[in-house]
Amino acid sequence: MEDRLILDRYRLISEAGSGGFATVQLAWDTVIKRRVAIKCIQLDRQATARLDAGPVKMPGLEEAQTAALLSDAAIVGVYDFAVDDGVAYLIMEYVDGMSLGDVLRDANDDVDADVVAAVFAAVARALETAHSNQVLHLDVKPDNILITRQGQVKVTDFGLSRLSDAAG
């Protein structure tokens, strides 16, 4: 990958994945000296033009704001959000591991009951944290559940989440 910086700070290492409306890049934070995941969302001309008019609904911004409400070891942390040159960047905690979807595909459905229980407990705790902050995830699926090399479970991708109101 070319040796360039995103936002004059993050050195690209590799592409971690893509799908939907975004790509996720693995990068090195040259200031804090740590790996980060950066969700890159290409903005259309209309969204870019609205930026100049003041606060707007921006792809990725609502996800960043929602994730900022949530602090739990089982939720991927969001560090920052910025827009530059027609791209929205969501700077997140890098999770060194794989998705639950990948684990299930590699395991050929041969997963120990204790592992299943541990994953469910961590996901339940993450969702409890979200719900106690009036956040509904709305896209819980194996590919949005990450498992670190040490076995820690983390829920990610609050992009489709919604803030609930008193009516639910």
mmCIF file of N, CA, C and O in Angstrom, residues 49-139:
data_model
loop_
_atom_site.group_PDB
_atom_site.id
_atom_site.type_symbol
_atom_site.label_atom_id
_atom_site.label_comp_id
_atom_site.label_asym_id
_atom_site.label_seq_id
_atom_site.Cartn_x
_atom_site.Cartn_y
_atom_site.Cartn_z
ATOM 1 N N ALA A 49 -21.331 19.098 -0.616
ATOM 2 C CA ALA A 49 -21.799 20.481 -0.740
ATOM 3 C C ALA A 49 -22.537 20.923 0.520
ATOM 4 O O ALA A 49 -22.392 22.064 0.963
ATOM 5 N N ARG A 50 -23.318 20.017 1.136
ATOM 6 C CA ARG A 50 -24.055 20.371 2.359
ATOM 7 C C ARG A 50 -23.110 20.627 3.516
ATOM 8 O O ARG A 50 -23.443 21.350 4.444
ATOM 9 N N LEU A 51 -21.925 20.034 3.483
ATOM 10 C CA LEU A 51 -20.945 20.254 4.546
ATOM 11 C C LEU A 51 -20.623 21.729 4.711
ATOM 12 O O LEU A 51 -20.479 22.228 5.816
ATOM 13 N N ASP A 52 -20.497 22.427 3.596
ATOM 14 C CA ASP A 52 -20.150 23.834 3.634
ATOM 15 C C ASP A 52 -21.275 24.691 4.212
ATOM 16 O O ASP A 52 -21.045 25.810 4.646
ATOM 17 N N ALA A 53 -22.502 24.165 4.230
ATOM 18 C CA ALA A 53 -23.650 24.927 4.713
ATOM 19 C C ALA A 53 -23.824 24.812 6.229
ATOM 20 O O ALA A 53 -24.712 25.439 6.785
ATOM 21 N N GLY A 54 -23.023 24.029 6.905
ATOM 22 C CA GLY A 54 -23.137 23.885 8.350
ATOM 23 C C GLY A 54 -23.436 22.441 8.738
ATOM 24 O O GLY A 54 -23.270 21.531 7.930
ATOM 25 N N PRO A 55 -23.910 22.231 9.998
ATOM 26 C CA PRO A 55 -24.181 20.869 10.474
ATOM 27 C C PRO A 55 -25.203 20.157 9.590
ATOM 28 O O PRO A 55 -26.230 20.724 9.235
ATOM 29 N N VAL A 56 -24.858 18.932 9.211
ATOM 30 C CA VAL A 56 -25.732 18.140 8.339
ATOM 31 C C VAL A 56 -25.731 16.694 8.805
ATOM 32 O O VAL A 56 -24.892 16.285 9.587
ATOM 33 N N LYS A 57 -26.662 15.931 8.260
ATOM 34 C CA LYS A 57 -26.654 14.488 8.488
ATOM 35 C C LYS A 57 -25.600 13.911 7.554
ATOM 36 O O LYS A 57 -25.734 13.961 6.344
ATOM 37 N N MET A 58 -24.549 13.378 8.120
ATOM 38 C CA MET A 58 -23.392 12.922 7.364
ATOM 39 C C MET A 58 -23.223 11.416 7.531
ATOM 40 O O MET A 58 -23.279 10.921 8.651
ATOM 41 N N PRO A 59 -23.037 10.672 6.430
ATOM 42 C CA PRO A 59 -22.777 9.240 6.567
ATOM 43 C C PRO A 59 -21.578 8.997 7.491
ATOM 44 O O PRO A 59 -20.533 9.620 7.344
ATOM 45 N N GLY A 60 -21.762 8.133 8.463
ATOM 46 C CA GLY A 60 -20.696 7.816 9.410
ATOM 47 C C GLY A 60 -20.741 8.639 10.682
ATOM 48 O O GLY A 60 -20.331 8.173 11.738
ATOM 49 N N LEU A 61 -21.242 9.876 10.601
ATOM 50 C CA LEU A 61 -21.254 10.749 11.776
ATOM 51 C C LEU A 61 -22.215 10.225 12.836
ATOM 52 O O LEU A 61 -21.884 10.193 14.018
ATOM 53 N N GLU A 62 -23.391 9.800 12.421
ATOM 54 C CA GLU A 62 -24.363 9.286 13.395
ATOM 55 C C GLU A 62 -23.816 8.036 14.085
ATOM 56 O O GLU A 62 -23.981 7.852 15.289
ATOM 57 N N GLU A 63 -23.119 7.191 13.328
ATOM 58 C CA GLU A 63 -22.496 6.004 13.927
ATOM 59 C C GLU A 63 -21.456 6.411 14.964
ATOM 60 O O GLU A 63 -21.392 5.841 16.057
ATOM 61 N N ALA A 64 -20.641 7.415 14.641
ATOM 62 C CA ALA A 64 -19.614 7.889 15.577
ATOM 63 C C ALA A 64 -20.259 8.466 16.832
ATOM 64 O O ALA A 64 -19.818 8.199 17.950
ATOM 65 N N GLN A 65 -21.303 9.261 16.658
ATOM 66 C CA GLN A 65 -21.971 9.876 17.798
ATOM 67 C C GLN A 65 -22.637 8.817 18.674
ATOM 68 O O GLN A 65 -22.590 8.901 19.900
ATOM 69 N N THR A 66 -23.259 7.826 18.035
ATOM 70 C CA THR A 66 -23.907 6.755 18.786
ATOM 71 C C THR A 66 -22.868 5.949 19.553
ATOM 72 O O THR A 66 -23.028 5.684 20.744
ATOM 73 N N ALA A 67 -21.790 5.561 18.888
ATOM 74 C CA ALA A 67 -20.752 4.766 19.538
ATOM 75 C C ALA A 67 -20.089 5.544 20.675
ATOM 76 O O ALA A 67 -19.643 4.945 21.657
ATOM 77 N N ALA A 68 -20.034 6.857 20.568
ATOM 78 C CA ALA A 68 -19.440 7.674 21.629
ATOM 79 C C ALA A 68 -20.249 7.588 22.923
ATOM 80 O O ALA A 68 -19.709 7.822 24.007
ATOM 81 N N LEU A 69 -21.522 7.240 22.809
ATOM 82 C CA LEU A 69 -22.360 7.063 23.997
ATOM 83 C C LEU A 69 -22.021 5.787 24.747
ATOM 84 O O LEU A 69 -22.378 5.637 25.914
ATOM 85 N N LEU A 70 -21.364 4.866 24.074
ATOM 86 C CA LEU A 70 -21.187 3.515 24.595
ATOM 87 C C LEU A 70 -19.749 3.261 25.016
ATOM 88 O O LEU A 70 -18.824 3.466 24.247
ATOM 89 N N SER A 71 -19.593 2.799 26.229
ATOM 90 C CA SER A 71 -18.265 2.449 26.716
ATOM 91 C C SER A 71 -18.363 1.092 27.401
ATOM 92 O O SER A 71 -18.956 0.972 28.475
ATOM 93 N N ASP A 72 -17.828 0.076 26.742
ATOM 94 C CA ASP A 72 -17.873 -1.268 27.281
ATOM 95 C C ASP A 72 -16.758 -2.073 26.620
ATOM 96 O O ASP A 72 -16.472 -1.882 25.436
ATOM 97 N N ALA A 73 -16.172 -2.972 27.368
ATOM 98 C CA ALA A 73 -15.087 -3.791 26.832
ATOM 99 C C ALA A 73 -15.551 -4.669 25.672
ATOM 100 O O ALA A 73 -14.738 -5.097 24.861
ATOM 101 N N ALA A 74 -16.863 -4.910 25.560
ATOM 102 C CA ALA A 74 -17.380 -5.764 24.493
ATOM 103 C C ALA A 74 -17.914 -4.960 23.307
ATOM 104 O O ALA A 74 -18.606 -5.498 22.460
ATOM 105 N N ILE A 75 -17.574 -3.668 23.252
ATOM 106 C CA ILE A 75 -17.984 -2.821 22.134
ATOM 107 C C ILE A 75 -16.732 -2.169 21.547
ATOM 108 O O ILE A 75 -15.909 -1.609 22.283
ATOM 109 N N VAL A 76 -16.586 -2.240 20.232
ATOM 110 C CA VAL A 76 -15.443 -1.614 19.576
ATOM 111 C C VAL A 76 -15.498 -0.105 19.819
ATOM 112 O O VAL A 76 -16.524 0.536 19.573
ATOM 113 N N GLY A 77 -14.403 0.448 20.310
ATOM 114 C CA GLY A 77 -14.350 1.869 20.608
ATOM 115 C C GLY A 77 -14.198 2.713 19.350
ATOM 116 O O GLY A 77 -13.532 2.319 18.398
ATOM 117 N N VAL A 78 -14.841 3.867 19.367
ATOM 118 C CA VAL A 78 -14.701 4.841 18.283
ATOM 119 C C VAL A 78 -13.897 6.009 18.839
ATOM 120 O O VAL A 78 -14.241 6.572 19.871
ATOM 121 N N TYR A 79 -12.811 6.358 18.143
ATOM 122 C CA TYR A 79 -11.915 7.400 18.618
ATOM 123 C C TYR A 79 -12.214 8.770 18.039
ATOM 124 O O TYR A 79 -12.067 9.786 18.711
ATOM 125 N N ASP A 80 -12.600 8.819 16.763
ATOM 126 C CA ASP A 80 -12.737 10.128 16.122
ATOM 127 C C ASP A 80 -13.533 9.997 14.831
ATOM 128 O O ASP A 80 -13.746 8.894 14.322
ATOM 129 N N PHE A 81 -13.946 11.144 14.307
ATOM 130 C CA PHE A 81 -14.646 11.234 13.029
ATOM 131 C C PHE A 81 -14.172 12.505 12.340
ATOM 132 O O PHE A 81 -14.047 13.551 12.975
ATOM 133 N N ALA A 82 -13.892 12.404 11.050
ATOM 134 C CA ALA A 82 -13.475 13.587 10.287
ATOM 135 C C ALA A 82 -13.860 13.408 8.829
ATOM 136 O O ALA A 82 -14.070 12.285 8.362
ATOM 137 N N VAL A 83 -13.959 14.526 8.136
ATOM 138 C CA VAL A 83 -14.240 14.514 6.704
ATOM 139 C C VAL A 83 -13.115 15.266 6.017
ATOM 140 O O VAL A 83 -12.710 16.345 6.469
ATOM 141 N N ASP A 84 -12.611 14.680 4.915
ATOM 142 C CA ASP A 84 -11.552 15.329 4.153
ATOM 143 C C ASP A 84 -11.668 14.924 2.692
ATOM 144 O O ASP A 84 -11.775 13.724 2.390
ATOM 145 N N ASP A 85 -11.679 15.898 1.828
ATOM 146 C CA ASP A 85 -11.643 15.662 0.385
ATOM 147 C C ASP A 85 -12.711 14.671 -0.095
ATOM 148 O O ASP A 85 -12.420 13.738 -0.836
ATOM 149 N N GLY A 86 -13.949 14.868 0.386
ATOM 150 C CA GLY A 86 -15.055 14.046 -0.076
ATOM 151 C C GLY A 86 -15.159 12.657 0.526
ATOM 152 O O GLY A 86 -15.911 11.820 0.044
ATOM 153 N N VAL A 87 -14.399 12.401 1.599
ATOM 154 C CA VAL A 87 -14.451 11.105 2.270
ATOM 155 C C VAL A 87 -14.676 11.337 3.760
ATOM 156 O O VAL A 87 -14.017 12.181 4.371
ATOM 157 N N ALA A 88 -15.623 10.571 4.330
ATOM 158 C CA ALA A 88 -15.838 10.593 5.777
ATOM 159 C C ALA A 88 -15.003 9.462 6.379
ATOM 160 O O ALA A 88 -14.984 8.341 5.846
ATOM 161 N N TYR A 89 -14.298 9.774 7.463
ATOM 162 C CA TYR A 89 -13.426 8.798 8.125
ATOM 163 C C TYR A 89 -13.894 8.576 9.552
ATOM 164 O O TYR A 89 -13.983 9.527 10.336
ATOM 165 N N LEU A 90 -14.180 7.337 9.895
ATOM 166 C CA LEU A 90 -14.539 6.943 11.245
ATOM 167 C C LEU A 90 -13.351 6.170 11.802
ATOM 168 O O LEU A 90 -13.035 5.076 11.332
ATOM 169 N N ILE A 91 -12.654 6.759 12.783
ATOM 170 C CA ILE A 91 -11.442 6.165 13.345
ATOM 171 C C ILE A 91 -11.851 5.311 14.545
ATOM 172 O O ILE A 91 -12.445 5.810 15.500
ATOM 173 N N MET A 92 -11.512 4.023 14.482
ATOM 174 C CA MET A 92 -11.967 3.074 15.498
ATOM 175 C C MET A 92 -10.817 2.255 16.068
ATOM 176 O O MET A 92 -9.750 2.151 15.472
ATOM 177 N N GLU A 93 -11.119 1.631 17.193
ATOM 178 C CA GLU A 93 -10.218 0.667 17.804
ATOM 179 C C GLU A 93 -9.948 -0.459 16.807
ATOM 180 O O GLU A 93 -10.865 -0.961 16.158
ATOM 181 N N TYR A 94 -8.703 -0.849 16.676
ATOM 182 C CA TYR A 94 -8.352 -1.991 15.837
ATOM 183 C C TYR A 94 -8.507 -3.266 16.663
ATOM 184 O O TYR A 94 -7.996 -3.355 17.776
ATOM 185 N N VAL A 95 -9.219 -4.236 16.124
ATOM 186 C CA VAL A 95 -9.411 -5.519 16.792
ATOM 187 C C VAL A 95 -8.605 -6.567 16.025
ATOM 188 O O VAL A 95 -8.916 -6.880 14.881
ATOM 189 N N ASP A 96 -7.576 -7.082 16.669
ATOM 190 C CA ASP A 96 -6.716 -8.085 16.055
ATOM 191 C C ASP A 96 -7.343 -9.456 16.264
ATOM 192 O O ASP A 96 -7.242 -10.048 17.335
ATOM 193 N N GLY A 97 -8.030 -9.923 15.240
ATOM 194 C CA GLY A 97 -8.703 -11.205 15.341
ATOM 195 C C GLY A 97 -9.542 -11.442 14.101
ATOM 196 O O GLY A 97 -9.161 -11.065 12.997
ATOM 197 N N MET A 98 -10.710 -12.035 14.294
ATOM 198 C CA MET A 98 -11.589 -12.326 13.161
ATOM 199 C C MET A 98 -13.043 -12.204 13.591
ATOM 200 O O MET A 98 -13.342 -12.156 14.778
ATOM 201 N N SER A 99 -13.913 -12.155 12.605
ATOM 202 C CA SER A 99 -15.336 -12.062 12.910
ATOM 203 C C SER A 99 -15.870 -13.425 13.341
ATOM 204 O O SER A 99 -15.294 -14.472 13.008
ATOM 205 N N LEU A 100 -16.984 -13.400 14.047
ATOM 206 C CA LEU A 100 -17.642 -14.646 14.420
ATOM 207 C C LEU A 100 -18.053 -15.414 13.168
ATOM 208 O O LEU A 100 -17.985 -16.645 13.141
ATOM 209 N N GLY A 101 -18.441 -14.686 12.124
ATOM 210 C CA GLY A 101 -18.784 -15.339 10.860
ATOM 211 C C GLY A 101 -17.620 -16.147 10.320
ATOM 212 O O GLY A 101 -17.795 -17.292 9.876
ATOM 213 N N ASP A 102 -16.412 -15.565 10.364
ATOM 214 C CA ASP A 102 -15.215 -16.291 9.911
ATOM 215 C C ASP A 102 -14.937 -17.504 10.798
ATOM 216 O O ASP A 102 -14.582 -18.579 10.302
ATOM 217 N N VAL A 103 -15.094 -17.332 12.106
ATOM 218 C CA VAL A 103 -14.856 -18.443 13.035
ATOM 219 C C VAL A 103 -15.819 -19.586 12.728
ATOM 220 O O VAL A 103 -15.411 -20.752 12.650
ATOM 221 N N LEU A 104 -17.093 -19.257 12.518
ATOM 222 C CA LEU A 104 -18.090 -20.299 12.247
ATOM 223 C C LEU A 104 -17.813 -20.995 10.917
ATOM 224 O O LEU A 104 -17.965 -22.218 10.818
ATOM 225 N N ARG A 105 -17.393 -20.241 9.907
ATOM 226 C CA ARG A 105 -17.069 -20.854 8.610
ATOM 227 C C ARG A 105 -15.851 -21.769 8.732
ATOM 228 O O ARG A 105 -15.836 -22.870 8.190
ATOM 229 N N ASP A 106 -14.833 -21.321 9.465
ATOM 230 C CA ASP A 106 -13.615 -22.121 9.620
ATOM 231 C C ASP A 106 -13.834 -23.349 10.498
ATOM 232 O O ASP A 106 -13.183 -24.381 10.312
ATOM 233 N N ALA A 107 -14.746 -23.249 11.464
ATOM 234 C CA ALA A 107 -14.976 -24.343 12.406
ATOM 235 C C ALA A 107 -15.904 -25.403 11.842
ATOM 236 O O ALA A 107 -16.069 -26.464 12.467
ATOM 237 N N ASN A 108 -16.509 -25.136 10.684
ATOM 238 C CA ASN A 108 -17.445 -26.100 10.089
ATOM 239 C C ASN A 108 -18.512 -26.543 11.093
ATOM 240 O O ASN A 108 -18.806 -27.726 11.243
ATOM 241 N N ASP A 109 -19.045 -25.592 11.839
ATOM 242 C CA ASP A 109 -20.106 -25.824 12.824
ATOM 243 C C ASP A 109 -19.664 -26.699 13.991
ATOM 244 O O ASP A 109 -20.498 -27.241 14.713
ATOM 245 N N ASP A 110 -18.371 -26.876 14.187
ATOM 246 C CA ASP A 110 -17.847 -27.659 15.306
ATOM 247 C C ASP A 110 -17.342 -26.697 16.374
ATOM 248 O O ASP A 110 -16.144 -26.558 16.586
ATOM 249 N N VAL A 111 -18.293 -26.032 17.046
ATOM 250 C CA VAL A 111 -17.947 -25.041 18.057
ATOM 251 C C VAL A 111 -18.386 -25.555 19.419
ATOM 252 O O VAL A 111 -19.527 -25.988 19.598
ATOM 253 N N ASP A 112 -17.490 -25.497 20.374
ATOM 254 C CA ASP A 112 -17.729 -25.954 21.735
ATOM 255 C C ASP A 112 -18.844 -25.131 22.398
ATOM 256 O O ASP A 112 -18.925 -23.919 22.205
ATOM 257 N N ALA A 113 -19.684 -25.776 23.209
ATOM 258 C CA ALA A 113 -20.794 -25.103 23.890
ATOM 259 C C ALA A 113 -20.295 -23.993 24.817
ATOM 260 O O ALA A 113 -20.962 -22.958 24.971
ATOM 261 N N ASP A 114 -19.126 -24.161 25.432
ATOM 262 C CA ASP A 114 -18.575 -23.123 26.306
ATOM 263 C C ASP A 114 -18.210 -21.872 25.506
ATOM 264 O O ASP A 114 -18.377 -20.747 25.980
ATOM 265 N N VAL A 115 -17.722 -22.068 24.292
ATOM 266 C CA VAL A 115 -17.393 -20.933 23.424
ATOM 267 C C VAL A 115 -18.667 -20.191 23.037
ATOM 268 O O VAL A 115 -18.729 -18.958 23.091
ATOM 269 N N VAL A 116 -19.694 -20.942 22.678
ATOM 270 C CA VAL A 116 -20.984 -20.338 22.318
ATOM 271 C C VAL A 116 -21.519 -19.522 23.492
ATOM 272 O O VAL A 116 -21.953 -18.377 23.329
ATOM 273 N N ALA A 117 -21.471 -20.092 24.690
ATOM 274 C CA ALA A 117 -21.967 -19.392 25.881
ATOM 275 C C ALA A 117 -21.170 -18.116 26.149
ATOM 276 O O ALA A 117 -21.752 -17.075 26.484
ATOM 277 N N ALA A 118 -19.856 -18.176 25.985
ATOM 278 C CA ALA A 118 -19.015 -16.992 26.229
ATOM 279 C C ALA A 118 -19.314 -15.890 25.214
ATOM 280 O O ALA A 118 -19.386 -14.710 25.570
ATOM 281 N N VAL A 119 -19.493 -16.268 23.950
ATOM 282 C CA VAL A 119 -19.813 -15.272 22.920
ATOM 283 C C VAL A 119 -21.167 -14.645 23.204
ATOM 284 O O VAL A 119 -21.313 -13.421 23.180
ATOM 285 N N PHE A 120 -22.165 -15.469 23.496
ATOM 286 C CA PHE A 120 -23.500 -14.936 23.791
ATOM 287 C C PHE A 120 -23.472 -14.012 25.007
ATOM 288 O O PHE A 120 -24.126 -12.969 25.016
ATOM 289 N N ALA A 121 -22.725 -14.379 26.041
ATOM 290 C CA ALA A 121 -22.654 -13.541 27.247
ATOM 291 C C ALA A 121 -22.044 -12.181 26.927
ATOM 292 O O ALA A 121 -22.542 -11.140 27.385
ATOM 293 N N ALA A 122 -20.975 -12.167 26.147
ATOM 294 C CA ALA A 122 -20.329 -10.892 25.799
ATOM 295 C C ALA A 122 -21.227 -10.037 24.917
ATOM 296 O O ALA A 122 -21.340 -8.820 25.124
ATOM 297 N N VAL A 123 -21.877 -10.641 23.937
ATOM 298 C CA VAL A 123 -22.780 -9.893 23.057
ATOM 299 C C VAL A 123 -23.955 -9.356 23.868
ATOM 300 O O VAL A 123 -24.364 -8.199 23.702
ATOM 301 N N ALA A 124 -24.484 -10.172 24.770
ATOM 302 C CA ALA A 124 -25.593 -9.719 25.614
ATOM 303 C C ALA A 124 -25.170 -8.522 26.468
ATOM 304 O O ALA A 124 -25.937 -7.557 26.620
ATOM 305 N N ARG A 125 -23.946 -8.573 27.013
ATOM 306 C CA ARG A 125 -23.459 -7.450 27.821
ATOM 307 C C ARG A 125 -23.323 -6.183 26.971
ATOM 308 O O ARG A 125 -23.700 -5.092 27.383
ATOM 309 N N ALA A 126 -22.804 -6.335 25.749
ATOM 310 C CA ALA A 126 -22.671 -5.184 24.856
ATOM 311 C C ALA A 126 -24.035 -4.591 24.523
ATOM 312 O O ALA A 126 -24.220 -3.362 24.549
ATOM 313 N N LEU A 127 -24.992 -5.459 24.224
ATOM 314 C CA LEU A 127 -26.330 -4.968 23.890
ATOM 315 C C LEU A 127 -27.016 -4.365 25.108
ATOM 316 O O LEU A 127 -27.767 -3.389 24.989
ATOM 317 N N GLU A 128 -26.757 -4.917 26.288
ATOM 318 C CA GLU A 128 -27.306 -4.328 27.515
ATOM 319 C C GLU A 128 -26.759 -2.911 27.712
ATOM 320 O O GLU A 128 -27.504 -1.987 28.061
ATOM 321 N N THR A 129 -25.465 -2.730 27.463
ATOM 322 C CA THR A 129 -24.869 -1.396 27.553
ATOM 323 C C THR A 129 -25.521 -0.458 26.540
ATOM 324 O O THR A 129 -25.874 0.680 26.865
ATOM 325 N N ALA A 130 -25.676 -0.932 25.319
ATOM 326 C CA ALA A 130 -26.319 -0.107 24.288
ATOM 327 C C ALA A 130 -27.742 0.243 24.692
ATOM 328 O O ALA A 130 -28.144 1.412 24.640
ATOM 329 N N HIS A 131 -28.504 -0.742 25.125
ATOM 330 C CA HIS A 131 -29.908 -0.502 25.476
ATOM 331 C C HIS A 131 -30.039 0.426 26.674
ATOM 332 O O HIS A 131 -30.952 1.244 26.721
ATOM 333 N N SER A 132 -29.116 0.328 27.631
ATOM 334 C CA SER A 132 -29.183 1.229 28.788
ATOM 335 C C SER A 132 -28.878 2.675 28.388
ATOM 336 O O SER A 132 -29.187 3.600 29.129
ATOM 337 N N ASN A 133 -28.301 2.850 27.201
ATOM 338 C CA ASN A 133 -28.063 4.193 26.647
ATOM 339 C C ASN A 133 -29.065 4.521 25.536
ATOM 340 O O ASN A 133 -28.820 5.396 24.715
ATOM 341 N N GLN A 134 -30.173 3.781 25.514
ATOM 342 C CA GLN A 134 -31.245 3.962 24.535
ATOM 343 C C GLN A 134 -30.785 3.772 23.098
ATOM 344 O O GLN A 134 -31.270 4.428 22.178
ATOM 345 N N VAL A 135 -29.834 2.871 22.880
ATOM 346 C CA VAL A 135 -29.340 2.574 21.543
ATOM 347 C C VAL A 135 -29.752 1.154 21.164
ATOM 348 O O VAL A 135 -29.512 0.211 21.918
ATOM 349 N N LEU A 136 -30.374 1.026 20.005
ATOM 350 C CA LEU A 136 -30.732 -0.271 19.450
ATOM 351 C C LEU A 136 -29.786 -0.553 18.286
ATOM 352 O O LEU A 136 -29.683 0.255 17.372
ATOM 353 N N HIS A 137 -29.096 -1.686 18.300
ATOM 354 C CA HIS A 137 -28.072 -1.974 17.286
ATOM 355 C C HIS A 137 -28.672 -2.186 15.903
ATOM 356 O O HIS A 137 -28.196 -1.631 14.932
ATOM 357 N N LEU A 138 -29.675 -3.003 15.750
ATOM 358 C CA LEU A 138 -30.413 -3.267 14.513
ATOM 359 C C LEU A 138 -29.664 -4.055 13.442
ATOM 360 O O LEU A 138 -30.215 -4.293 12.377
ATOM 361 N N ASP A 139 -28.418 -4.455 13.683
ATOM 362 C CA ASP A 139 -27.694 -5.236 12.675
ATOM 363 C C ASP A 139 -26.748 -6.232 13.344
ATOM 364 O O ASP A 139 -25.598 -6.382 12.937
#
